[in-house]
Amino acid sequence: MFKEEERIKINKDAWNIVAPQFFEGSFTNLEYGMYAPSEEELNFLGDLKGKVILEVGCGSGHTLEYMARAGAGELFGVDLSTAQLESAKKVNSQFNIPITLIESPMEELKGVPRNYFDIAISIYALGWTVNLSKTLSNIFDALKPGGVFVFSWEHPVHSLLEYRDGKLVFKRSYVEEGYEKHESWRTVSIVMHYRKLSTYINGLIKAGFIIDQVVEETRIPENDTGEPNQWYSAEKARTLPPDLIIKSHKPDFNIG
């Protein structure tokens, strides 16, 4: 068993090593996952012009770049990886708007102001948290009343199944939550957590959020001919959603 701080340290070291693998191009649209509907279709964030936005787990900074190009007024990006933040700084050096990059675990969000943000977003990062309750409470506190929080993550069922001998088979139980250390994730050791869909939903409710929409739909290109035994594949996506997207908001206590 690893303490929370030990798990954070393992993952920080791992992401510092694999960061170059995620440094890719620019986003013309905001993608929530491999086979997920995009922001262009969902319009969860609305008009970004002038908005103050926090990205939790900003990684290489390409989502920040997308939001800067869309006219955001001020951006904050938080990540535990020094290497990822160095990439994010390079990607966003072209913009004149205020962009603050903070090295901090999402369980702490050190240096992030409270009641400040119109929008918080986390794309394929929230599930890395070692303490979901702390992280969601931090995000809730950072938002203004009425502020929107949107996150995507790998669907909890997706990681349970693998394609073997022409069929999908369960490799572990859905109801048993916890974590395990993978010794060779992208050639490094890293700690992954397993949570049920209800854990994310109930965590949002406990933190004070109001849930607006849960998305499990898939969008599979007709010309997708990838190998069915790949981790993300069209064959697998036709059976179960690879991605989970949830939109929620902080109540506006000034109403009523």
PDB file of N, CA, C and O in Angstrom, residues 171-240:
ATOM      1  N   LYS A 171     -11.516  -8.501 -17.190  1.00  0.00           N
ATOM      2  CA  LYS A 171     -10.253  -8.917 -16.570  1.00  0.00           C
ATOM      3  C   LYS A 171     -10.229  -8.617 -15.075  1.00  0.00           C
ATOM      4  O   LYS A 171      -9.307  -9.031 -14.369  1.00  0.00           O
ATOM      5  N   ARG A 172     -11.222  -7.867 -14.569  1.00  0.00           N
ATOM      6  CA  ARG A 172     -11.358  -7.635 -13.129  1.00  0.00           C
ATOM      7  C   ARG A 172     -12.771  -7.164 -12.833  1.00  0.00           C
ATOM      8  O   ARG A 172     -13.568  -6.910 -13.734  1.00  0.00           O
ATOM      9  N   SER A 173     -13.071  -7.000 -11.546  1.00  0.00           N
ATOM     10  CA  SER A 173     -14.418  -6.642 -11.116  1.00  0.00           C
ATOM     11  C   SER A 173     -14.661  -5.140 -11.226  1.00  0.00           C
ATOM     12  O   SER A 173     -13.769  -4.330 -10.935  1.00  0.00           O
ATOM     13  N   TYR A 174     -15.860  -4.794 -11.642  1.00  0.00           N
ATOM     14  CA  TYR A 174     -16.255  -3.378 -11.685  1.00  0.00           C
ATOM     15  C   TYR A 174     -16.515  -2.824 -10.296  1.00  0.00           C
ATOM     16  O   TYR A 174     -16.238  -1.655 -10.020  1.00  0.00           O
ATOM     17  N   VAL A 175     -17.043  -3.638  -9.393  1.00  0.00           N
ATOM     18  CA  VAL A 175     -17.487  -3.131  -8.090  1.00  0.00           C
ATOM     19  C   VAL A 175     -16.335  -2.944  -7.107  1.00  0.00           C
ATOM     20  O   VAL A 175     -16.490  -2.268  -6.094  1.00  0.00           O
ATOM     21  N   GLU A 176     -15.185  -3.531  -7.390  1.00  0.00           N
ATOM     22  CA  GLU A 176     -14.043  -3.399  -6.492  1.00  0.00           C
ATOM     23  C   GLU A 176     -13.184  -2.211  -6.914  1.00  0.00           C
ATOM     24  O   GLU A 176     -12.486  -2.258  -7.932  1.00  0.00           O
ATOM     25  N   GLU A 177     -13.250  -1.148  -6.136  1.00  0.00           N
ATOM     26  CA  GLU A 177     -12.463   0.051  -6.425  1.00  0.00           C
ATOM     27  C   GLU A 177     -11.096  -0.038  -5.740  1.00  0.00           C
ATOM     28  O   GLU A 177     -10.902  -0.816  -4.809  1.00  0.00           O
ATOM     29  N   GLY A 178     -10.195   0.788  -6.196  1.00  0.00           N
ATOM     30  CA  GLY A 178      -8.867   0.807  -5.590  1.00  0.00           C
ATOM     31  C   GLY A 178      -7.836   1.295  -6.588  1.00  0.00           C
ATOM     32  O   GLY A 178      -8.161   2.006  -7.543  1.00  0.00           O
ATOM     33  N   TYR A 179      -6.600   0.926  -6.355  1.00  0.00           N
ATOM     34  CA  TYR A 179      -5.529   1.336  -7.258  1.00  0.00           C
ATOM     35  C   TYR A 179      -4.509   0.219  -7.366  1.00  0.00           C
ATOM     36  O   TYR A 179      -4.453  -0.693  -6.540  1.00  0.00           O
ATOM     37  N   GLU A 180      -3.695   0.300  -8.430  1.00  0.00           N
ATOM     38  CA  GLU A 180      -2.599  -0.634  -8.596  1.00  0.00           C
ATOM     39  C   GLU A 180      -1.445   0.056  -9.307  1.00  0.00           C
ATOM     40  O   GLU A 180      -1.646   0.988 -10.093  1.00  0.00           O
ATOM     41  N   LYS A 181      -0.276  -0.407  -9.016  1.00  0.00           N
ATOM     42  CA  LYS A 181       0.915   0.139  -9.659  1.00  0.00           C
ATOM     43  C   LYS A 181       1.229  -0.677 -10.897  1.00  0.00           C
ATOM     44  O   LYS A 181       1.440  -1.883 -10.824  1.00  0.00           O
ATOM     45  N   HIS A 182       1.225  -0.005 -12.045  1.00  0.00           N
ATOM     46  CA  HIS A 182       1.610  -0.646 -13.304  1.00  0.00           C
ATOM     47  C   HIS A 182       3.108  -0.404 -13.507  1.00  0.00           C
ATOM     48  O   HIS A 182       3.573   0.738 -13.477  1.00  0.00           O
ATOM     49  N   GLU A 183       3.825  -1.460 -13.730  1.00  0.00           N
ATOM     50  CA  GLU A 183       5.283  -1.348 -13.820  1.00  0.00           C
ATOM     51  C   GLU A 183       5.770  -0.923 -15.195  1.00  0.00           C
ATOM     52  O   GLU A 183       6.925  -0.531 -15.336  1.00  0.00           O
ATOM     53  N   SER A 184       4.912  -0.991 -16.207  1.00  0.00           N
ATOM     54  CA  SER A 184       5.397  -0.671 -17.560  1.00  0.00           C
ATOM     55  C   SER A 184       4.364   0.104 -18.365  1.00  0.00           C
ATOM     56  O   SER A 184       4.113  -0.204 -19.528  1.00  0.00           O
ATOM     57  N   TRP A 185       3.753   1.118 -17.757  1.00  0.00           N
ATOM     58  CA  TRP A 185       2.844   2.000 -18.493  1.00  0.00           C
ATOM     59  C   TRP A 185       3.698   2.964 -19.313  1.00  0.00           C
ATOM     60  O   TRP A 185       4.432   3.777 -18.760  1.00  0.00           O
ATOM     61  N   ARG A 186       3.621   2.838 -20.626  1.00  0.00           N
ATOM     62  CA  ARG A 186       4.478   3.650 -21.515  1.00  0.00           C
ATOM     63  C   ARG A 186       5.943   3.559 -21.077  1.00  0.00           C
ATOM     64  O   ARG A 186       6.660   4.547 -21.074  1.00  0.00           O
ATOM     65  N   THR A 187       6.349   2.383 -20.660  1.00  0.00           N
ATOM     66  CA  THR A 187       7.712   2.010 -20.231  1.00  0.00           C
ATOM     67  C   THR A 187       8.087   2.536 -18.850  1.00  0.00           C
ATOM     68  O   THR A 187       9.241   2.402 -18.436  1.00  0.00           O
ATOM     69  N   VAL A 188       7.146   3.129 -18.105  1.00  0.00           N
ATOM     70  CA  VAL A 188       7.460   3.626 -16.764  1.00  0.00           C
ATOM     71  C   VAL A 188       6.492   3.015 -15.755  1.00  0.00           C
ATOM     72  O   VAL A 188       5.456   2.451 -16.111  1.00  0.00           O
ATOM     73  N   SER A 189       6.842   3.137 -14.477  1.00  0.00           N
ATOM     74  CA  SER A 189       5.942   2.709 -13.406  1.00  0.00           C
ATOM     75  C   SER A 189       4.996   3.851 -13.063  1.00  0.00           C
ATOM     76  O   SER A 189       5.418   5.005 -12.938  1.00  0.00           O
ATOM     77  N   ILE A 190       3.723   3.517 -12.904  1.00  0.00           N
ATOM     78  CA  ILE A 190       2.731   4.540 -12.595  1.00  0.00           C
ATOM     79  C   ILE A 190       1.595   3.900 -11.806  1.00  0.00           C
ATOM     80  O   ILE A 190       1.376   2.694 -11.885  1.00  0.00           O
ATOM     81  N   VAL A 191       0.890   4.722 -11.020  1.00  0.00           N
ATOM     82  CA  VAL A 191      -0.218   4.220 -10.209  1.00  0.00           C
ATOM     83  C   VAL A 191      -1.530   4.645 -10.850  1.00  0.00           C
ATOM     84  O   VAL A 191      -1.750   5.828 -11.116  1.00  0.00           O
ATOM     85  N   MET A 192      -2.393   3.676 -11.109  1.00  0.00           N
ATOM     86  CA  MET A 192      -3.703   3.947 -11.690  1.00  0.00           C
ATOM     87  C   MET A 192      -4.800   3.605 -10.693  1.00  0.00           C
ATOM     88  O   MET A 192      -4.697   2.612  -9.964  1.00  0.00           O
ATOM     89  N   HIS A 193      -5.836   4.442 -10.675  1.00  0.00           N
ATOM     90  CA  HIS A 193      -6.955   4.252  -9.767  1.00  0.00           C
ATOM     91  C   HIS A 193      -8.194   3.781 -10.532  1.00  0.00           C
ATOM     92  O   HIS A 193      -8.424   4.210 -11.664  1.00  0.00           O
ATOM     93  N   TYR A 194      -8.952   2.921  -9.904  1.00  0.00           N
ATOM     94  CA  TYR A 194     -10.177   2.394 -10.494  1.00  0.00           C
ATOM     95  C   TYR A 194     -11.371   2.827  -9.649  1.00  0.00           C
ATOM     96  O   TYR A 194     -11.428   2.551  -8.447  1.00  0.00           O
ATOM     97  N   ARG A 195     -12.302   3.529 -10.303  1.00  0.00           N
ATOM     98  CA  ARG A 195     -13.497   4.033  -9.621  1.00  0.00           C
ATOM     99  C   ARG A 195     -14.720   3.751 -10.469  1.00  0.00           C
ATOM    100  O   ARG A 195     -14.644   3.730 -11.691  1.00  0.00           O
ATOM    101  N   LYS A 196     -15.844   3.555  -9.803  1.00  0.00           N
ATOM    102  CA  LYS A 196     -17.108   3.357 -10.509  1.00  0.00           C
ATOM    103  C   LYS A 196     -17.633   4.701 -11.016  1.00  0.00           C
ATOM    104  O   LYS A 196     -17.265   5.771 -10.505  1.00  0.00           O
ATOM    105  N   LEU A 197     -18.510   4.640 -11.998  1.00  0.00           N
ATOM    106  CA  LEU A 197     -19.162   5.848 -12.501  1.00  0.00           C
ATOM    107  C   LEU A 197     -19.892   6.568 -11.377  1.00  0.00           C
ATOM    108  O   LEU A 197     -19.840   7.800 -11.264  1.00  0.00           O
ATOM    109  N   SER A 198     -20.557   5.818 -10.520  1.00  0.00           N
ATOM    110  CA  SER A 198     -21.298   6.429  -9.409  1.00  0.00           C
ATOM    111  C   SER A 198     -20.379   7.174  -8.456  1.00  0.00           C
ATOM    112  O   SER A 198     -20.795   8.146  -7.815  1.00  0.00           O
ATOM    113  N   THR A 199     -19.130   6.750  -8.356  1.00  0.00           N
ATOM    114  CA  THR A 199     -18.185   7.431  -7.465  1.00  0.00           C
ATOM    115  C   THR A 199     -17.906   8.850  -7.949  1.00  0.00           C
ATOM    116  O   THR A 199     -17.830   9.790  -7.150  1.00  0.00           O
ATOM    117  N   TYR A 200     -17.771   9.007  -9.260  1.00  0.00           N
ATOM    118  CA  TYR A 200     -17.573  10.350  -9.808  1.00  0.00           C
ATOM    119  C   TYR A 200     -18.827  11.205  -9.616  1.00  0.00           C
ATOM    120  O   TYR A 200     -18.751  12.370  -9.196  1.00  0.00           O
ATOM    121  N   ILE A 201     -19.981  10.632  -9.907  1.00  0.00           N
ATOM    122  CA  ILE A 201     -21.226  11.385  -9.774  1.00  0.00           C
ATOM    123  C   ILE A 201     -21.482  11.777  -8.322  1.00  0.00           C
ATOM    124  O   ILE A 201     -21.780  12.943  -8.018  1.00  0.00           O
ATOM    125  N   ASN A 202     -21.338  10.818  -7.412  1.00  0.00           N
ATOM    126  CA  ASN A 202     -21.569  11.120  -6.002  1.00  0.00           C
ATOM    127  C   ASN A 202     -20.511  12.062  -5.437  1.00  0.00           C
ATOM    128  O   ASN A 202     -20.795  12.871  -4.546  1.00  0.00           O
ATOM    129  N   GLY A 203     -19.291  11.961  -5.968  1.00  0.00           N
ATOM    130  CA  GLY A 203     -18.238  12.883  -5.544  1.00  0.00           C
ATOM    131  C   GLY A 203     -18.559  14.320  -5.918  1.00  0.00           C
ATOM    132  O   GLY A 203     -18.341  15.247  -5.125  1.00  0.00           O
ATOM    133  N   LEU A 204     -19.079  14.517  -7.121  1.00  0.00           N
ATOM    134  CA  LEU A 204     -19.491  15.857  -7.547  1.00  0.00           C
ATOM    135  C   LEU A 204     -20.604  16.392  -6.647  1.00  0.00           C
ATOM    136  O   LEU A 204     -20.567  17.543  -6.209  1.00  0.00           O
ATOM    137  N   ILE A 205     -21.588  15.546  -6.374  1.00  0.00           N
ATOM    138  CA  ILE A 205     -22.715  15.971  -5.533  1.00  0.00           C
ATOM    139  C   ILE A 205     -22.232  16.324  -4.130  1.00  0.00           C
ATOM    140  O   ILE A 205     -22.616  17.353  -3.560  1.00  0.00           O
ATOM    141  N   LYS A 206     -21.375  15.487  -3.564  1.00  0.00           N
ATOM    142  CA  LYS A 206     -20.860  15.742  -2.216  1.00  0.00           C
ATOM    143  C   LYS A 206     -20.063  17.038  -2.149  1.00  0.00           C
ATOM    144  O   LYS A 206     -20.102  17.763  -1.148  1.00  0.00           O
ATOM    145  N   ALA A 207     -19.329  17.339  -3.220  1.00  0.00           N
ATOM    146  CA  ALA A 207     -18.533  18.579  -3.252  1.00  0.00           C
ATOM    147  C   ALA A 207     -19.409  19.815  -3.382  1.00  0.00           C
ATOM    148  O   ALA A 207     -18.943  20.930  -3.131  1.00  0.00           O
ATOM    149  N   GLY A 208     -20.669  19.638  -3.797  1.00  0.00           N
ATOM    150  CA  GLY A 208     -21.593  20.764  -3.914  1.00  0.00           C
ATOM    151  C   GLY A 208     -22.036  21.083  -5.324  1.00  0.00           C
ATOM    152  O   GLY A 208     -22.839  22.001  -5.526  1.00  0.00           O
ATOM    153  N   PHE A 209     -21.534  20.329  -6.301  1.00  0.00           N
ATOM    154  CA  PHE A 209     -21.885  20.601  -7.689  1.00  0.00           C
ATOM    155  C   PHE A 209     -23.309  20.143  -8.013  1.00  0.00           C
ATOM    156  O   PHE A 209     -23.829  19.203  -7.410  1.00  0.00           O
ATOM    157  N   ILE A 210     -23.903  20.807  -8.990  1.00  0.00           N
ATOM    158  CA  ILE A 210     -25.140  20.354  -9.608  1.00  0.00           C
ATOM    159  C   ILE A 210     -24.776  19.767 -10.965  1.00  0.00           C
ATOM    160  O   ILE A 210     -24.122  20.418 -11.778  1.00  0.00           O
ATOM    161  N   ILE A 211     -25.176  18.523 -11.208  1.00  0.00           N
ATOM    162  CA  ILE A 211     -24.822  17.837 -12.450  1.00  0.00           C
ATOM    163  C   ILE A 211     -25.818  18.211 -13.537  1.00  0.00           C
ATOM    164  O   ILE A 211     -27.030  18.094 -13.358  1.00  0.00           O
ATOM    165  N   ASP A 212     -25.298  18.655 -14.667  1.00  0.00           N
ATOM    166  CA  ASP A 212     -26.133  19.089 -15.783  1.00  0.00           C
ATOM    167  C   ASP A 212     -26.305  18.014 -16.843  1.00  0.00           C
ATOM    168  O   ASP A 212     -27.382  17.874 -17.412  1.00  0.00           O
ATOM    169  N   GLN A 213     -25.234  17.278 -17.133  1.00  0.00           N
ATOM    170  CA  GLN A 213     -25.334  16.282 -18.198  1.00  0.00           C
ATOM    171  C   GLN A 213     -24.213  15.266 -18.071  1.00  0.00           C
ATOM    172  O   GLN A 213     -23.078  15.604 -17.727  1.00  0.00           O
ATOM    173  N   VAL A 214     -24.531  14.008 -18.344  1.00  0.00           N
ATOM    174  CA  VAL A 214     -23.558  12.919 -18.389  1.00  0.00           C
ATOM    175  C   VAL A 214     -23.570  12.345 -19.800  1.00  0.00           C
ATOM    176  O   VAL A 214     -24.630  11.998 -20.322  1.00  0.00           O
ATOM    177  N   VAL A 215     -22.396  12.280 -20.423  1.00  0.00           N
ATOM    178  CA  VAL A 215     -22.299  11.851 -21.818  1.00  0.00           C
ATOM    179  C   VAL A 215     -21.498  10.559 -21.902  1.00  0.00           C
ATOM    180  O   VAL A 215     -20.371  10.472 -21.400  1.00  0.00           O
ATOM    181  N   GLU A 216     -22.090   9.541 -22.544  1.00  0.00           N
ATOM    182  CA  GLU A 216     -21.417   8.273 -22.771  1.00  0.00           C
ATOM    183  C   GLU A 216     -21.444   7.892 -24.251  1.00  0.00           C
ATOM    184  O   GLU A 216     -21.056   6.784 -24.608  1.00  0.00           O
ATOM    185  N   GLU A 217     -21.900   8.806 -25.109  1.00  0.00           N
ATOM    186  CA  GLU A 217     -22.003   8.511 -26.530  1.00  0.00           C
ATOM    187  C   GLU A 217     -20.629   8.363 -27.188  1.00  0.00           C
ATOM    188  O   GLU A 217     -19.638   8.923 -26.707  1.00  0.00           O
ATOM    189  N   THR A 218     -20.604   7.621 -28.277  1.00  0.00           N
ATOM    190  CA  THR A 218     -19.380   7.458 -29.039  1.00  0.00           C
ATOM    191  C   THR A 218     -19.559   8.020 -30.446  1.00  0.00           C
ATOM    192  O   THR A 218     -20.670   8.096 -30.968  1.00  0.00           O
ATOM    193  N   ARG A 219     -18.445   8.404 -31.052  1.00  0.00           N
ATOM    194  CA  ARG A 219     -18.405   8.863 -32.439  1.00  0.00           C
ATOM    195  C   ARG A 219     -17.292   8.094 -33.134  1.00  0.00           C
ATOM    196  O   ARG A 219     -16.109   8.368 -32.920  1.00  0.00           O
ATOM    197  N   ILE A 220     -17.672   7.112 -33.939  1.00  0.00           N
ATOM    198  CA  ILE A 220     -16.690   6.230 -34.564  1.00  0.00           C
ATOM    199  C   ILE A 220     -16.589   6.541 -36.054  1.00  0.00           C
ATOM    200  O   ILE A 220     -17.570   6.400 -36.786  1.00  0.00           O
ATOM    201  N   PRO A 221     -15.440   6.987 -36.551  1.00  0.00           N
ATOM    202  CA  PRO A 221     -15.282   7.267 -37.982  1.00  0.00           C
ATOM    203  C   PRO A 221     -15.529   6.015 -38.818  1.00  0.00           C
ATOM    204  O   PRO A 221     -15.136   4.909 -38.441  1.00  0.00           O
ATOM    205  N   GLU A 222     -16.189   6.199 -39.958  1.00  0.00           N
ATOM    206  CA  GLU A 222     -16.508   5.060 -40.820  1.00  0.00           C
ATOM    207  C   GLU A 222     -15.254   4.362 -41.339  1.00  0.00           C
ATOM    208  O   GLU A 222     -15.251   3.154 -41.591  1.00  0.00           O
ATOM    209  N   ASN A 223     -14.181   5.131 -41.502  1.00  0.00           N
ATOM    210  CA  ASN A 223     -12.957   4.558 -42.064  1.00  0.00           C
ATOM    211  C   ASN A 223     -11.990   4.066 -40.996  1.00  0.00           C
ATOM    212  O   ASN A 223     -10.816   3.827 -41.274  1.00  0.00           O
ATOM    213  N   ASP A 224     -12.457   3.932 -39.756  1.00  0.00           N
ATOM    214  CA  ASP A 224     -11.593   3.454 -38.680  1.00  0.00           C
ATOM    215  C   ASP A 224     -11.339   1.960 -38.859  1.00  0.00           C
ATOM    216  O   ASP A 224     -12.250   1.139 -38.722  1.00  0.00           O
ATOM    217  N   THR A 225     -10.109   1.618 -39.160  1.00  0.00           N
ATOM    218  CA  THR A 225      -9.757   0.214 -39.409  1.00  0.00           C
ATOM    219  C   THR A 225      -8.676  -0.260 -38.442  1.00  0.00           C
ATOM    220  O   THR A 225      -7.898  -1.162 -38.746  1.00  0.00           O
ATOM    221  N   GLY A 226      -8.624   0.351 -37.266  1.00  0.00           N
ATOM    222  CA  GLY A 226      -7.617  -0.021 -36.283  1.00  0.00           C
ATOM    223  C   GLY A 226      -7.777  -1.454 -35.804  1.00  0.00           C
ATOM    224  O   GLY A 226      -8.835  -2.071 -35.944  1.00  0.00           O
ATOM    225  N   GLU A 227      -6.717  -1.981 -35.218  1.00  0.00           N
ATOM    226  CA  GLU A 227      -6.740  -3.345 -34.705  1.00  0.00           C
ATOM    227  C   GLU A 227      -7.690  -3.449 -33.510  1.00  0.00           C
ATOM    228  O   GLU A 227      -7.653  -2.610 -32.610  1.00  0.00           O
ATOM    229  N   PRO A 228      -8.553  -4.456 -33.471  1.00  0.00           N
ATOM    230  CA  PRO A 228      -9.529  -4.572 -32.386  1.00  0.00           C
ATOM    231  C   PRO A 228      -8.906  -4.815 -31.023  1.00  0.00           C
ATOM    232  O   PRO A 228      -9.529  -4.536 -29.998  1.00  0.00           O
ATOM    233  N   ASN A 229      -7.676  -5.332 -30.985  1.00  0.00           N
ATOM    234  CA  ASN A 229      -7.044  -5.604 -29.699  1.00  0.00           C
ATOM    235  C   ASN A 229      -6.258  -4.411 -29.156  1.00  0.00           C
ATOM    236  O   ASN A 229      -5.619  -4.514 -28.105  1.00  0.00           O
ATOM    237  N   GLN A 230      -6.283  -3.267 -29.852  1.00  0.00           N
ATOM    238  CA  GLN A 230      -5.679  -2.059 -29.307  1.00  0.00           C
ATOM    239  C   GLN A 230      -6.496  -1.572 -28.105  1.00  0.00           C
ATOM    240  O   GLN A 230      -7.678  -1.866 -27.983  1.00  0.00           O
ATOM    241  N   TRP A 231      -5.846  -0.805 -27.232  1.00  0.00           N
ATOM    242  CA  TRP A 231      -6.546  -0.342 -26.030  1.00  0.00           C
ATOM    243  C   TRP A 231      -7.788   0.469 -26.401  1.00  0.00           C
ATOM    244  O   TRP A 231      -8.870   0.262 -25.859  1.00  0.00           O
ATOM    245  N   TYR A 232      -7.634   1.413 -27.329  1.00  0.00           N
ATOM    246  CA  TYR A 232      -8.775   2.140 -27.873  1.00  0.00           C
ATOM    247  C   TYR A 232      -8.986   1.661 -29.305  1.00  0.00           C
ATOM    248  O   TYR A 232      -8.104   1.808 -30.144  1.00  0.00           O
ATOM    249  N   SER A 233     -10.122   1.073 -29.565  1.00  0.00           N
ATOM    250  CA  SER A 233     -10.404   0.560 -30.902  1.00  0.00           C
ATOM    251  C   SER A 233     -11.866   0.775 -31.232  1.00  0.00           C
ATOM    252  O   SER A 233     -12.730   0.839 -30.346  1.00  0.00           O
ATOM    253  N   ALA A 234     -12.150   0.878 -32.537  1.00  0.00           N
ATOM    254  CA  ALA A 234     -13.535   1.022 -32.979  1.00  0.00           C
ATOM    255  C   ALA A 234     -14.353  -0.199 -32.585  1.00  0.00           C
ATOM    256  O   ALA A 234     -15.524  -0.090 -32.207  1.00  0.00           O
ATOM    257  N   GLU A 235     -13.731  -1.367 -32.673  1.00  0.00           N
ATOM    258  CA  GLU A 235     -14.427  -2.608 -32.310  1.00  0.00           C
ATOM    259  C   GLU A 235     -14.897  -2.562 -30.861  1.00  0.00           C
ATOM    260  O   GLU A 235     -16.035  -2.901 -30.532  1.00  0.00           O
ATOM    261  N   LYS A 236     -14.028  -2.118 -29.988  1.00  0.00           N
ATOM    262  CA  LYS A 236     -14.371  -2.016 -28.569  1.00  0.00           C
ATOM    263  C   LYS A 236     -15.389  -0.906 -28.330  1.00  0.00           C
ATOM    264  O   LYS A 236     -16.331  -1.040 -27.541  1.00  0.00           O
ATOM    265  N   ALA A 237     -15.211   0.220 -29.047  1.00  0.00           N
ATOM    266  CA  ALA A 237     -16.095   1.380 -28.862  1.00  0.00           C
ATOM    267  C   ALA A 237     -17.515   1.109 -29.331  1.00  0.00           C
ATOM    268  O   ALA A 237     -18.454   1.782 -28.898  1.00  0.00           O
ATOM    269  N   ARG A 238     -17.698   0.150 -30.216  1.00  0.00           N
ATOM    270  CA  ARG A 238     -19.048  -0.196 -30.665  1.00  0.00           C
ATOM    271  C   ARG A 238     -19.824  -0.961 -29.594  1.00  0.00           C
ATOM    272  O   ARG A 238     -21.045  -1.078 -29.672  1.00  0.00           O
ATOM    273  N   THR A 239     -19.105  -1.470 -28.602  1.00  0.00           N
ATOM    274  CA  THR A 239     -19.734  -2.259 -27.549  1.00  0.00           C
ATOM    275  C   THR A 239     -19.901  -1.472 -26.259  1.00  0.00           C
ATOM    276  O   THR A 239     -20.894  -1.633 -25.545  1.00  0.00           O
ATOM    277  N   LEU A 240     -18.926  -0.630 -25.947  1.00  0.00           N
ATOM    278  CA  LEU A 240     -18.990   0.155 -24.719  1.00  0.00           C
ATOM    279  C   LEU A 240     -18.273   1.479 -24.938  1.00  0.00           C
ATOM    280  O   LEU A 240     -17.367   1.577 -25.768  1.00  0.00           O
TER     281      LEU A 240
END
